[in-house]
mmCIF file of C-alpha atoms in Angstrom:
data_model
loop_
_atom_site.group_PDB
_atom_site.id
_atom_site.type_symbol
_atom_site.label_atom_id
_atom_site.label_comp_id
_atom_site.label_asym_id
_atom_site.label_seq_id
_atom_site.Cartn_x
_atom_site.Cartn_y
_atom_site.Cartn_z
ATOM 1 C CA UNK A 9 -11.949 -15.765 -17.885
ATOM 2 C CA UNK A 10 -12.366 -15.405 -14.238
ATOM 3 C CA UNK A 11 -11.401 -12.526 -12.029
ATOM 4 C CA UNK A 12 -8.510 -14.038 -10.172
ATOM 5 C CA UNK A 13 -6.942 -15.783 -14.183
ATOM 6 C CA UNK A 14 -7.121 -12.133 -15.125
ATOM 7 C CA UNK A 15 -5.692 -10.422 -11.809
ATOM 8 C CA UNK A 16 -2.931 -13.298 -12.309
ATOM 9 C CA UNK A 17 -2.250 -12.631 -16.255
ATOM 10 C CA UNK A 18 -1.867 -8.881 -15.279
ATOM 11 C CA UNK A 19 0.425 -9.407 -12.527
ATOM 12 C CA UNK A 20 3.228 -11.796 -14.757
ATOM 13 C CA UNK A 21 2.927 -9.254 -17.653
ATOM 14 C CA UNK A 22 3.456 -5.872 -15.401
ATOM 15 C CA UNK A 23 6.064 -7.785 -12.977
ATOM 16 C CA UNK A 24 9.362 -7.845 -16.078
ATOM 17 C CA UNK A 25 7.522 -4.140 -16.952
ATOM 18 C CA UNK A 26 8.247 -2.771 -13.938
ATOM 19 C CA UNK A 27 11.556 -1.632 -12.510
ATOM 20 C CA UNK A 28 10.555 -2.117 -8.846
ATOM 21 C CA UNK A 29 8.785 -5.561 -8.990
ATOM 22 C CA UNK A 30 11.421 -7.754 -7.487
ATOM 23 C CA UNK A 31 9.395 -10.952 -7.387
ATOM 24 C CA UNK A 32 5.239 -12.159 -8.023
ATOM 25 C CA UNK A 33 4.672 -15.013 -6.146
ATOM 26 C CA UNK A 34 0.943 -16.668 -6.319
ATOM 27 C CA UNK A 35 -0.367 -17.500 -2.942
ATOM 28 C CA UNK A 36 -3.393 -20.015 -3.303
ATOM 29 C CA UNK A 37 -6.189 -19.141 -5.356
ATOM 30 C CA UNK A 38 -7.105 -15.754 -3.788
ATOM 31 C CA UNK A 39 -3.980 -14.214 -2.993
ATOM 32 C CA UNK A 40 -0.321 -12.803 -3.761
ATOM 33 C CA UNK A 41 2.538 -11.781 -2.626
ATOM 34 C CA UNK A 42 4.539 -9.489 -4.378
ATOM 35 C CA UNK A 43 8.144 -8.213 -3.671
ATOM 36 C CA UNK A 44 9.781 -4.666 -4.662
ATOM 37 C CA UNK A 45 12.749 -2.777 -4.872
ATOM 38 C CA UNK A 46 13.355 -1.587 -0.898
ATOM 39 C CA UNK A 47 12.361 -5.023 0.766
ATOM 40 C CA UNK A 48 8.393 -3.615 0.291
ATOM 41 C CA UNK A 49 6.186 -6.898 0.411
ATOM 42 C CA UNK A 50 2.842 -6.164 -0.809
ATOM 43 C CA UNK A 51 -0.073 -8.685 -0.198
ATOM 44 C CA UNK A 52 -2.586 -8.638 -2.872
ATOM 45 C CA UNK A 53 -5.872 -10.604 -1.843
ATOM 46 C CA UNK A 54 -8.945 -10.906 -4.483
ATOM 47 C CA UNK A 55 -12.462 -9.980 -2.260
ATOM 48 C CA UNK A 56 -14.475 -11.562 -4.840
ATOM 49 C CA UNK A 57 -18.170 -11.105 -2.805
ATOM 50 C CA UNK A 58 -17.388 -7.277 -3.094
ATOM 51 C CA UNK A 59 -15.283 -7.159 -6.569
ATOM 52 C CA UNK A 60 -12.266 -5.945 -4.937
ATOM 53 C CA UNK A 61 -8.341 -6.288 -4.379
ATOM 54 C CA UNK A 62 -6.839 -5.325 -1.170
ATOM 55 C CA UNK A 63 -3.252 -4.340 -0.968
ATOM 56 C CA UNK A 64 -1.925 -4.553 2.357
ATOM 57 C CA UNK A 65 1.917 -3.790 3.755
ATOM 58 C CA UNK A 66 3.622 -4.291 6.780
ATOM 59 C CA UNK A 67 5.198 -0.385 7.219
ATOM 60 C CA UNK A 68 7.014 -2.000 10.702
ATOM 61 C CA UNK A 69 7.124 -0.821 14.399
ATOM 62 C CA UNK A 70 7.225 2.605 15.207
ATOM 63 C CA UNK A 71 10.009 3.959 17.579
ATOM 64 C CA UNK A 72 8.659 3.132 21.373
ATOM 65 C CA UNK A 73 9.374 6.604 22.530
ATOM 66 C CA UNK A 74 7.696 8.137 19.939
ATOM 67 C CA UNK A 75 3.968 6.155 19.630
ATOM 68 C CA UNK A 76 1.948 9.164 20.566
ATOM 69 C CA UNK A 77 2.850 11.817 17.882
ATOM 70 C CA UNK A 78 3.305 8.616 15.497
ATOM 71 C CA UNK A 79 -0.676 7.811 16.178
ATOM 72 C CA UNK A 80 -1.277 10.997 15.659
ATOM 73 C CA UNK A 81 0.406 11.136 12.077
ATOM 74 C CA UNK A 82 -1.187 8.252 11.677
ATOM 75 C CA UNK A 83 -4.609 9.465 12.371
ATOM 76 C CA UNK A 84 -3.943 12.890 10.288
ATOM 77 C CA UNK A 85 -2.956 10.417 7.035
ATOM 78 C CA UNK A 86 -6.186 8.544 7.391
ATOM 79 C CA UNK A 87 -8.162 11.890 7.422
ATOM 80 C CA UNK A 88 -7.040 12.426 4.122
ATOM 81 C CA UNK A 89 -8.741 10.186 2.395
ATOM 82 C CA UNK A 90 -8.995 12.314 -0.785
ATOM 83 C CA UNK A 91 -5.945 13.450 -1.032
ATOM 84 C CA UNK A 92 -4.469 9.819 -0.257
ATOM 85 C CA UNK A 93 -6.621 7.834 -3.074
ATOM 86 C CA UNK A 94 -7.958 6.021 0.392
ATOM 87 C CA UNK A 95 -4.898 4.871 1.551
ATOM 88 C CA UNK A 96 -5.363 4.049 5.001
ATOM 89 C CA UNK A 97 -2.507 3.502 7.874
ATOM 90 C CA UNK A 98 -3.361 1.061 11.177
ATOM 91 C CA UNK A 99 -1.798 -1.069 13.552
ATOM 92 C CA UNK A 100 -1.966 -4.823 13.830
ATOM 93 C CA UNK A 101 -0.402 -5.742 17.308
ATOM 94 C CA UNK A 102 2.587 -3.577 16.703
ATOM 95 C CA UNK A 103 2.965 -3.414 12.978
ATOM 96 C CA UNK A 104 2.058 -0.392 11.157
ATOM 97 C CA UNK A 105 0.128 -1.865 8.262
ATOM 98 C CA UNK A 106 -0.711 0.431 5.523
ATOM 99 C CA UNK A 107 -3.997 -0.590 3.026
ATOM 100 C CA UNK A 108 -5.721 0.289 0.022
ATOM 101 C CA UNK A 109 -8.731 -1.253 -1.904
ATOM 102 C CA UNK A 110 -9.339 -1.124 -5.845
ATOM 103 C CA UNK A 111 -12.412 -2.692 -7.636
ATOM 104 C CA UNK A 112 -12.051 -5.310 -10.084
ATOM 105 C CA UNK A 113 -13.806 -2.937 -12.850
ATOM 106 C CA UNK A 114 -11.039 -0.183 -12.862
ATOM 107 C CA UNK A 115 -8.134 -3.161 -12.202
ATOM 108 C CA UNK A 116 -6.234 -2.639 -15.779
ATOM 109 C CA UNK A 117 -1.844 -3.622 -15.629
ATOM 110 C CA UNK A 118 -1.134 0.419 -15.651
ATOM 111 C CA UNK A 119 -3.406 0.993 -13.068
ATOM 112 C CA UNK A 120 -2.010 -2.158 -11.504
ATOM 113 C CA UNK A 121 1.503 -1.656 -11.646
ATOM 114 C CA UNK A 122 0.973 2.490 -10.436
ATOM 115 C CA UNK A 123 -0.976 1.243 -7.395
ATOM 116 C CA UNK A 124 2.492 -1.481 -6.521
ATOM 117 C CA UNK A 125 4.825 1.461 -7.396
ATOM 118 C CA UNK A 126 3.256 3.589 -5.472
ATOM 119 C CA UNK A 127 2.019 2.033 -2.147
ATOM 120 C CA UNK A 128 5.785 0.514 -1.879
ATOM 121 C CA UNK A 129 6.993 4.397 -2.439
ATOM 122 C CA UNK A 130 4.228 5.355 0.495
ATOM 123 C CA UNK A 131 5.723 2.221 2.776
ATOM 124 C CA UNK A 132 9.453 3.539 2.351
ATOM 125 C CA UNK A 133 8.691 7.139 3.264
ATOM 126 C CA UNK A 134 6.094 5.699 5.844
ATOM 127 C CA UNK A 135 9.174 3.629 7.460
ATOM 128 C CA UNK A 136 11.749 6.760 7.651
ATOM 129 C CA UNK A 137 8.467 8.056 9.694
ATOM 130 C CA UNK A 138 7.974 5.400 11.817
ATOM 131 C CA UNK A 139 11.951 5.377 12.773
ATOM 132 C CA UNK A 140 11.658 9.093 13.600
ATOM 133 C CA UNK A 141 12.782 11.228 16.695
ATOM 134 C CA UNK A 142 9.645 12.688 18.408
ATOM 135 C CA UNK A 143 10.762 16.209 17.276
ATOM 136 C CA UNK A 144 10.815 15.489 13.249
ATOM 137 C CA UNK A 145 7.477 13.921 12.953
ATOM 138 C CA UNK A 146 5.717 15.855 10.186
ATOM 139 C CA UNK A 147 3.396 14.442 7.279
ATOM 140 C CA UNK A 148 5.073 16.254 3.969
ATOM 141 C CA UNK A 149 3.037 19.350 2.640
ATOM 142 C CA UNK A 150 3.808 21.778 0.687
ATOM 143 C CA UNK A 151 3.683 25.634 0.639
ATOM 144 C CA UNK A 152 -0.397 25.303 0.600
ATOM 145 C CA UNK A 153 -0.875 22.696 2.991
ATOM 146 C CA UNK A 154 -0.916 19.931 0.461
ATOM 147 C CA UNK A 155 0.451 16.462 0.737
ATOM 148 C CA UNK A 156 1.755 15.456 -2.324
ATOM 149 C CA UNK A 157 2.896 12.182 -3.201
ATOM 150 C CA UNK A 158 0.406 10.486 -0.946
ATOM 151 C CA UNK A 159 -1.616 9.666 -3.265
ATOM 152 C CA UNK A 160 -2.021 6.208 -4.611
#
């Protein structure tokens, strides 16, 4: 069976599984699109030259009087790359776009369906965030500096 069968066999057995996948939809033969609870779209795309899926998600636009402190939460998050599972935050024109890669090797439906849940967790806390006034932008930690939840 090919990669992108498989990827699509997992997908329609996790999506009546899961609890927050709203919708799978297939989009050509490298891609999908998959909705959850929130209005969190995630776009899956198969990277077959370097046995990967990307997960991408439009976060939205950050509050105009805010950008600088936002970039700056934004550029903190990225550091974080092991505490985050290598999520990574960026902007595309003026869309926060958060992203995470996961080989095809360790793809398996729980790993699957954790990675969904959890980057569309990441995107809803991302957007409160994003919507923020410039003197309640903080990155959650807790009482040792950690950021839990963030990872993926």
């Amino acid at each position: 069976m090919h990669d992108f069968e498989r990827i699509d066999l997992m997908l329609r057995d996790i999506g009546p599984a899961s609890e927050a996948i709203e919708q799978i939809v297939r989009n050509g033969e490298v891609a999908w699109d998959v909705l959850l609870t929130g209005d969190v779209e995630i776009h899956i795309e198969l990277d077959q030259p370097r046995q990967r899926l990307v997960f991408t998600t439009d976060v939205g636009e950050p509050n105009p009087g805010n950008l600088l402190k936002i970039f700056h939460a934004l550029l903190q998050f990225n550091a974080l790359r092991e505490e985050t599972g290598g999520v990574t935050m960026g902007l595309l024109d003026t869309t926060v776009q958060q992203a995470f890669e996961l080989s095809l090797a360790a793809t398996q439906p729980p790993v699957l369906q954790s990675v969904l849940e959890n980057l569309a967790e990441k995107t809803l806390t991302w957007r409160i965030i994003l919507q923020s006034d410039a003197d309640d932008i903080e990155l959650p930690d807790d009482e040792a500096g950690n950021f839990p939840g963030l990872r993926v």
